[in-house]
């Protein structure tokens, strides 16, 4: 019976993680971000026609907004649509499922790496508990983020790799999971090869042993073949364009003094110095307590209000855990893996311009949570009197309960109110109104605020076949190369484009736009009829739907 | 090796005082000290009650709303902002980059960024530093005190403690990992040259 207790506890902790991630899934965050809508509609299009919104047959990566979205997540949505329909819940479900599955996976990974060490069970269980209530991990579980899927497959591949050291045939399966992680998210295209390299260097004797060699070779060949489509896409101009816009080495580095042309300008504005400094500044920002425990991500979609990726009380444990990790060699293989993930995970994010991107550095959540747990356990072990330990246990339960409430307060109360705009709140309501309007009249939806056509396609569940027929962007043989965009989209009687006031006012039609595109003054001055104003949860106007009056009767 | 150590220590430690000198920031330190608590985390903020009340009104239960949003949480938030800034490695080695503090801070590069290696090594070998733990505790206490108000320039008070850690790290590395020490020292000399030059030219756009 005693040996089942850890498994029962694991089940309970996973259930806790499940509840936190499942509660109001699809409703909170309110709204559906345009990337989520685009992924959902492309999955719908694949389901109905076998082609994406541009008519490309089962793409290797999805062109979408010419940002070339990774394919795994979109293909995971496809089988869910017949069961749950095309809804925000469906689009966010894969992220939720793999996030919950990550919890027991982390437990079994720690157990495998620590073997029969005394610390194995408490470390594994507490890490899973802290991960279950982690604001960072929870946030990505509740919305459509490919990074979540990539993290799960990365950890699974590592777990199977370690299993393969005893059962060589599993190397092939491990290679398969590494390829899935590699293809699932951009950051993993740097992380996976580096992790593989480190694992190989550490275990090359075992891997090159005679009985392992055939499986290693088979794994390498399979991995290479399965990576070919992704590698092919990475060589296209589309991919290069995306990489160029994001990376820090593409243009003048931060700190470049354009005004300085003095005698030492070669040294003062030396790009080698500025780039190296910029890279290290960004790299260290991912390990900085200020970002991890206070500021969090600067993007409001990837941060909860008033809540950092980790709770403040975890800060001293982080420092102590780091110290113990460096000193404590008894953790052996787990120590190696924590250090490897800790040092490699920030690399892709540190090469991009954003100051602290929790999405690009998502794998970092695992070593950091482990370090905090290690700090917690080691500091607990340093307490000698039983009374102190009892007090600490009670205190810990209290802190966990407080953290849960804090997470709930931020994720379900403050986030809904303050961040609705960033989650493109209001498009579902807009489409509901559009469905009730006179279908004979044309309708123009202002596109100034971004790629909002995906929202209309998603919420109206517009026929993918009709959409593909009416909209052309590039020839299909230039799908991955040509970056030309078509700024005008036709969705039945709806045209998505910028409003051209003079000609648009001259005919009777409906106009839709945000509060800036269609202001109160424009409504008054142009004699527009306000059909509906949709507000954000904080009461400020989100969208206005108006009807033009080309021949207004004089009053 | 001895001269190289001296050069490394000098390069590592001269930047912060030099930057204060060049920005005339040192002149403000006595005045800022005198007015230190005027810029305290307890100082009234006209917008604070508005923000707190807006947040409170969102909760279905007033008690919960008050629990998570009250004057104490607001003050605690200010304290945390200062404390985490003072314990941020990017503050000391990258002038807070990539998340500079706008308006209230000079965002000076305090040490050449390569010197972070010596600081980390010094902390790693802290057990070999006489009164090392005491110094670490002193750093935390001083950081807590400085977090009670606007800390810019006044935080120079932390310089001696950090300098001891960097010197300790430099010396230990020279003894324990001489090859690594030479490599880091070369990089320090190369990368700190533009950094020192920039301390001079950055001020005159």
XYZ file of N, CA, C and O in Angstrom, chain A residues 152-277:
504
model
N 6.015 19.650 -24.078
C 5.624 18.285 -23.700
C 6.446 17.261 -24.482
O 7.002 16.322 -23.902
N 6.539 17.446 -25.787
C 7.244 16.455 -26.612
C 8.761 16.481 -26.357
O 9.417 15.453 -26.461
N 9.276 17.646 -26.013
C 10.699 17.728 -25.663
C 10.983 16.880 -24.418
O 11.923 16.078 -24.393
N 10.129 17.047 -23.395
C 10.319 16.287 -22.155
C 10.079 14.794 -22.384
O 10.798 13.948 -21.845
N 9.081 14.491 -23.208
C 8.793 13.082 -23.511
C 9.976 12.448 -24.247
O 10.377 11.319 -23.938
N 10.533 13.187 -25.193
C 11.674 12.674 -25.951
C 12.853 12.417 -25.021
O 13.538 11.390 -25.143
N 13.068 13.337 -24.070
C 14.179 13.163 -23.119
C 13.917 11.936 -22.229
O 14.811 11.126 -21.986
N 12.664 11.798 -21.777
C 12.305 10.653 -20.926
C 12.553 9.336 -21.670
O 13.163 8.411 -21.133
N 12.091 9.280 -22.911
C 12.258 8.043 -23.693
C 13.741 7.808 -23.997
O 14.196 6.668 -24.011
N 14.480 8.915 -24.196
C 15.925 8.774 -24.438
C 16.597 8.058 -23.258
O 17.390 7.136 -23.445
N 16.274 8.518 -22.039
C 16.884 7.891 -20.866
C 16.425 6.440 -20.712
O 17.194 5.586 -20.269
N 15.182 6.164 -21.096
C 14.703 4.772 -21.054
C 15.472 3.944 -22.081
O 15.748 2.761 -21.858
N 15.815 4.588 -23.204
C 16.492 3.876 -24.294
C 17.917 3.469 -23.919
O 18.478 2.575 -24.542
N 18.480 4.100 -22.898
C 19.833 3.706 -22.495
C 19.840 2.274 -21.960
O 20.860 1.599 -21.965
N 18.644 1.833 -21.498
C 18.534 0.439 -21.034
C 17.834 -0.434 -22.072
O 18.079 -1.628 -22.145
N 16.900 0.180 -22.818
C 16.194 -0.579 -23.872
C 16.441 0.120 -25.206
O 15.699 1.024 -25.599
N 17.492 -0.271 -25.928
C 17.953 0.474 -27.107
C 16.882 0.728 -28.170
O 16.928 1.746 -28.855
N 15.916 -0.187 -28.304
C 14.913 -0.014 -29.366
C 14.125 1.290 -29.184
O 13.584 1.841 -30.147
N 14.081 1.787 -27.943
C 13.330 3.021 -27.689
C 13.990 4.259 -28.303
O 13.373 5.324 -28.370
N 15.233 4.121 -28.746
C 15.911 5.265 -29.367
C 15.141 5.779 -30.581
O 15.106 6.983 -30.852
N 14.513 4.853 -31.289
C 13.758 5.245 -32.491
C 12.553 6.096 -32.087
O 12.272 7.126 -32.697
N 11.888 5.656 -31.015
C 10.730 6.409 -30.518
C 11.175 7.787 -30.012
O 10.516 8.802 -30.264
N 12.315 7.806 -29.319
C 12.846 9.069 -28.810
C 13.125 10.029 -29.969
O 12.783 11.218 -29.902
N 13.728 9.501 -31.041
C 14.028 10.340 -32.214
C 12.736 10.923 -32.782
O 12.678 12.110 -33.141
N 11.686 10.089 -32.815
C 10.398 10.562 -33.334
C 9.871 11.733 -32.486
O 9.462 12.766 -33.018
N 9.924 11.589 -31.167
C 9.409 12.659 -30.288
C 10.276 13.928 -30.394
O 9.756 15.041 -30.317
N 11.575 13.743 -30.555
C 12.441 14.921 -30.723
C 12.045 15.683 -31.998
O 12.025 16.919 -32.002
N 11.720 14.935 -33.053
C 11.321 15.599 -34.307
C 9.991 16.335 -34.124
O 9.819 17.454 -34.622
N 9.067 15.715 -33.381
C 7.779 16.386 -33.141
C 8.031 17.708 -32.399
O 7.483 18.755 -32.765
N 8.866 17.655 -31.358
C 9.184 18.880 -30.605
C 9.846 19.908 -31.519
O 9.510 21.098 -31.491
N 10.753 19.437 -32.344
C 11.501 20.292 -33.275
C 10.558 21.023 -34.232
O 10.745 22.203 -34.539
N 9.516 20.308 -34.670
C 8.592 20.903 -35.646
C 7.472 21.696 -34.978
O 6.769 22.448 -35.648
N 7.289 21.489 -33.669
C 6.105 22.070 -33.022
C 6.239 23.557 -32.712
O 5.240 24.270 -32.664
N 7.445 24.040 -32.460
C 7.581 25.465 -32.137
C 8.969 25.964 -32.529
O 9.947 25.223 -32.470
N 9.047 27.228 -32.923
C 10.291 27.801 -33.446
C 11.469 27.675 -32.472
O 12.576 27.354 -32.879
N 11.223 27.954 -31.190
C 12.328 27.951 -30.219
C 12.977 26.573 -30.124
O 14.193 26.467 -29.920
N 12.174 25.525 -30.303
C 12.703 24.162 -30.174
C 13.664 23.831 -31.316
O 14.411 22.865 -31.231
N 13.651 24.623 -32.368
C 14.578 24.354 -33.480
C 16.014 24.672 -33.082
O 16.951 24.262 -33.748
N 16.168 25.442 -32.026
C 17.507 25.684 -31.478
C 17.732 24.764 -30.271
O 18.795 24.170 -30.117
N 16.688 24.633 -29.452
C 16.842 23.883 -28.198
C 17.085 22.390 -28.467
O 17.995 21.792 -27.881
N 16.284 21.787 -29.356
C 16.372 20.336 -29.585
C 17.776 19.915 -30.059
O 18.373 19.017 -29.461
N 18.347 20.546 -31.103
C 19.686 20.108 -31.516
C 20.735 20.238 -30.408
O 21.594 19.365 -30.261
N 20.632 21.316 -29.614
C 21.629 21.510 -28.554
C 21.473 20.464 -27.447
O 22.469 19.931 -26.936
N 20.227 20.165 -27.091
C 19.989 19.135 -26.064
C 20.508 17.787 -26.574
O 21.159 17.032 -25.838
N 20.217 17.495 -27.846
C 20.671 16.234 -28.437
C 22.193 16.131 -28.407
O 22.746 15.081 -28.073
N 22.827 17.239 -28.726
C 24.289 17.263 -28.737
C 24.840 16.974 -27.337
O 25.739 16.146 -27.160
N 24.257 17.647 -26.343
C 24.718 17.442 -24.967
C 24.468 16.012 -24.498
O 25.315 15.402 -23.844
N 23.287 15.477 -24.840
C 22.967 14.101 -24.437
C 23.941 13.118 -25.089
O 24.370 12.156 -24.467
N 24.277 13.412 -26.344
C 25.200 12.517 -27.053
C 26.584 12.574 -26.402
O 27.207 11.544 -26.145
N 27.065 13.792 -26.135
C 28.400 13.937 -25.529
C 28.447 13.199 -24.185
O 29.409 12.515 -23.863
N 27.368 13.306 -23.428
C 27.345 12.702 -22.091
C 27.234 11.176 -22.147
O 27.754 10.483 -21.282
N 26.520 10.670 -23.153
C 26.243 9.219 -23.156
C 26.801 8.527 -24.394
O 26.285 7.487 -24.778
N 27.825 9.110 -25.019
C 28.280 8.537 -26.287
C 28.825 7.115 -26.144
O 28.677 6.293 -27.035
N 29.374 6.817 -24.973
C 29.916 5.458 -24.786
C 28.784 4.433 -24.859
O 28.894 3.421 -25.536
N 27.703 4.717 -24.169
C 26.557 3.798 -24.172
C 25.935 3.756 -25.563
O 25.604 2.686 -26.069
N 25.782 4.942 -26.168
C 25.089 5.009 -27.462
C 25.865 4.316 -28.575
O 25.264 3.787 -29.506
N 27.198 4.349 -28.447
C 28.012 3.744 -29.504
C 28.370 2.287 -29.212
O 29.116 1.667 -29.971
N 27.837 1.752 -28.113
C 28.067 0.329 -27.813
C 27.448 -0.522 -28.924
O 26.458 -0.110 -29.554
N 28.010 -1.676 -29.142
C 27.618 -2.499 -30.300
C 26.115 -2.759 -30.355
O 25.496 -2.647 -31.416
N 25.502 -3.117 -29.206
C 24.074 -3.448 -29.236
C 23.185 -2.218 -29.441
O 22.018 -2.335 -29.773
N 23.738 -1.023 -29.232
C 22.940 0.206 -29.386
C 23.025 0.772 -30.807
O 22.110 1.458 -31.260
N 24.154 0.503 -31.468
C 24.451 1.180 -32.731
C 23.340 1.092 -33.786
O 22.971 2.107 -34.370
N 22.795 -0.099 -34.058
C 21.753 -0.170 -35.103
C 20.558 0.733 -34.794
O 20.018 1.394 -35.682
N 20.181 0.778 -33.512
C 19.017 1.595 -33.129
C 19.347 3.083 -33.205
O 18.513 3.895 -33.575
N 20.601 3.398 -32.846
C 21.033 4.794 -32.942
C 20.980 5.245 -34.401
O 20.453 6.333 -34.709
N 21.482 4.385 -35.267
C 21.489 4.705 -36.699
C 20.059 4.843 -37.233
O 19.738 5.807 -37.948
N 19.214 3.896 -36.839
C 17.807 3.938 -37.290
C 17.134 5.214 -36.786
O 16.409 5.888 -37.529
N 17.408 5.555 -35.521
C 16.836 6.777 -34.937
C 17.305 8.011 -35.686
O 16.509 8.914 -35.988
N 18.600 8.042 -36.006
C 19.160 9.201 -36.723
C 18.531 9.334 -38.112
O 18.142 10.439 -38.517
N 18.413 8.197 -38.809
C 17.844 8.244 -40.167
C 16.382 8.680 -40.100
O 15.951 9.576 -40.832
N 15.633 8.060 -39.183
C 14.213 8.424 -39.048
C 14.072 9.906 -38.689
O 13.271 10.633 -39.284
N 14.868 10.339 -37.715
C 14.814 11.733 -37.287
C 15.123 12.677 -38.436
O 14.420 13.672 -38.641
N 16.149 12.329 -39.207
C 16.540 13.183 -40.330
C 15.423 13.243 -41.380
O 15.051 14.323 -41.842
N 14.869 12.085 -41.702
C 13.817 12.047 -42.737
C 12.587 12.838 -42.297
O 12.014 13.599 -43.074
N 12.200 12.653 -41.039
C 11.012 13.359 -40.551
C 11.250 14.865 -40.415
O 10.306 15.655 -40.474
N 12.515 15.251 -40.233
C 12.818 16.695 -40.101
C 12.912 17.382 -41.457
O 12.910 18.618 -41.515
N 13.027 16.584 -42.527
C 13.256 17.175 -43.856
C 12.261 18.277 -44.226
O 12.676 19.349 -44.668
N 10.941 18.035 -44.065
C 10.004 19.107 -44.443
C 10.269 20.410 -43.683
O 10.287 21.481 -44.268
N 10.519 20.291 -42.366
C 10.782 21.493 -41.562
C 12.086 22.148 -42.008
O 12.163 23.378 -42.122
N 13.102 21.326 -42.275
C 14.391 21.874 -42.721
C 14.229 22.568 -44.074
O 14.811 23.622 -44.315
N 13.381 21.947 -44.934
C 13.138 22.539 -46.246
C 12.501 23.926 -46.086
O 12.926 24.898 -46.724
N 11.525 24.006 -45.197
C 10.838 25.291 -45.001
C 11.787 26.323 -44.385
O 11.728 27.505 -44.710
N 12.696 25.851 -43.540
C 13.632 26.787 -42.904
C 14.594 27.412 -43.912
O 15.273 28.394 -43.605
N 14.655 26.812 -45.106
C 15.548 27.361 -46.140
C 14.812 28.327 -47.071
O 15.424 28.873 -47.991
N 13.524 28.547 -46.844
C 12.761 29.412 -47.751
C 12.874 30.882 -47.335
O 13.136 31.177 -46.171
N 12.640 31.809 -48.296
C 12.719 33.241 -47.955
C 11.685 33.641 -46.900
O 11.924 34.540 -46.107
N 10.544 32.949 -46.899
C 9.496 33.263 -45.920
C 10.018 33.087 -44.507
O 9.865 33.955 -43.652
N 10.667 31.955 -44.288
C 11.232 31.677 -42.972
C 12.330 32.683 -42.646
O 12.398 33.218 -41.535
N 13.184 32.948 -43.640
C 14.300 33.881 -43.426
C 13.773 35.267 -43.059
O 14.329 35.930 -42.175
N 12.684 35.670 -43.717
C 12.119 36.996 -43.445
C 11.647 37.085 -42.003
O 11.898 38.066 -41.305
N 10.992 36.022 -41.544
C 10.495 36.024 -40.163
C 11.666 36.068 -39.171
O 11.657 36.839 -38.213
N 12.665 35.217 -39.466
C 13.829 35.167 -38.573
C 14.533 36.525 -38.541
O 14.983 36.981 -37.496
N 14.583 37.197 -39.699
C 15.281 38.480 -39.782
C 14.558 39.554 -38.969
O 15.205 40.348 -38.277
N 13.238 39.573 -39.052
C 12.521 40.630 -38.339
C 12.654 40.477 -36.828
O 12.573 41.454 -36.097
N 12.858 39.252 -36.370
C 12.880 39.030 -34.920
C 14.267 39.114 -34.305
O 14.419 39.576 -33.192
N 15.303 38.687 -35.040
C 16.580 38.496 -34.339
C 17.367 39.792 -34.141
O 17.227 40.754 -34.899
N 18.182 39.775 -33.101
C 18.877 41.003 -32.682
C 20.043 41.360 -33.597
O 20.559 42.465 -33.538
N 20.464 40.399 -34.447
C 21.645 40.638 -35.283
C 21.297 41.243 -36.648
O 22.174 41.479 -37.461
N 19.995 41.453 -36.891
C 19.563 41.841 -38.236
C 19.807 43.313 -38.548
O 20.119 43.677 -39.675
N 19.660 44.176 -37.576
C 19.832 45.605 -37.869
C 20.783 46.225 -36.842
O 21.454 45.503 -36.106
N 20.808 47.564 -36.778
C 21.687 48.224 -35.825
C 21.409 47.721 -34.418
O 20.265 47.723 -33.978
N 22.433 47.295 -33.714
C 22.176 46.751 -32.382
C 21.713 47.828 -31.405
O 21.950 49.027 -31.624
N 21.070 47.373 -30.352
C 20.607 48.294 -29.315
C 21.818 49.012 -28.712
O 22.861 48.393 -28.482
N 21.701 50.293 -28.473
C 22.808 51.058 -27.902
C 23.659 51.746 -28.949
O 24.610 52.447 -28.612
N 23.321 51.548 -30.219
C 24.084 52.182 -31.305
C 23.870 53.701 -31.244
O 22.732 54.181 -31.227
N 24.955 54.463 -31.174
C 24.838 55.920 -31.055
C 24.946 56.542 -32.451
O 26.041 56.847 -32.927
N 23.808 56.723 -33.078
C 23.787 57.193 -34.469
C 24.366 58.604 -34.589
O 24.917 58.968 -35.628
N 24.262 59.398 -33.509
C 24.711 60.786 -33.573
C 26.221 60.919 -33.428
O 26.793 61.954 -33.723
N 26.871 59.850 -32.959
C 28.297 59.973 -32.670
C 29.145 59.631 -33.896
O 29.082 58.534 -34.431
N 29.945 60.608 -34.338
C 30.843 60.377 -35.470
C 32.277 60.773 -35.108
O 33.068 61.147 -35.956
N 32.583 60.733 -33.821
C 33.894 61.165 -33.340
C 35.018 60.215 -33.730
O 34.791 59.211 -34.417
N 36.232 60.523 -33.262
C 37.405 59.737 -33.671
C 37.335 58.267 -33.246
O 37.916 57.406 -33.895
N 36.621 57.994 -32.161
C 36.594 56.604 -31.671
C 35.330 55.859 -32.095
O 34.959 54.873 -31.479
N 34.690 56.349 -33.146
C 33.371 55.776 -33.491
C 33.451 54.285 -33.834
O 32.508 53.541 -33.581
N 34.576 53.846 -34.407
C 34.698 52.409 -34.737
C 34.603 51.560 -33.472
O 34.056 50.461 -33.506
N 35.151 52.098 -32.409
C 35.146 51.330 -31.167
C 33.857 51.573 -30.366
O 33.273 50.639 -29.811
N 33.422 52.818 -30.345
C 32.224 53.158 -29.568
C 31.000 52.442 -30.125
O 30.167 51.928 -29.374
N 30.887 52.410 -31.441
C 29.731 51.764 -32.062
C 30.081 50.402 -32.666
O 29.429 49.954 -33.605
N 31.103 49.769 -32.109
C 31.516 48.466 -32.646
C 30.367 47.464 -32.528
O 29.881 47.209 -31.417
N 29.952 46.927 -33.674
C 28.780 46.034 -33.630
C 29.098 44.743 -32.879
O 28.236 44.191 -32.214
N 30.355 44.245 -32.951
C 30.703 43.017 -32.223
C 30.483 43.205 -30.726
O 29.992 42.328 -30.039
N 30.818 44.402 -30.236
C 30.651 44.676 -28.812
C 29.158 44.798 -28.463
O 28.667 44.190 -27.508
N 28.441 45.592 -29.283
C 27.032 45.851 -28.984
C 26.194 44.580 -29.072
O 25.315 44.343 -28.256
N 26.476 43.746 -30.078
C 25.694 42.517 -30.236
C 25.959 41.526 -29.098
O 25.036 40.945 -28.550
N 27.235 41.387 -28.758
C 27.564 40.448 -27.668
C 26.928 40.926 -26.368
O 26.319 40.147 -25.625
N 27.019 42.237 -26.117
C 26.448 42.778 -24.889
C 24.922 42.622 -24.888
O 24.329 42.251 -23.872
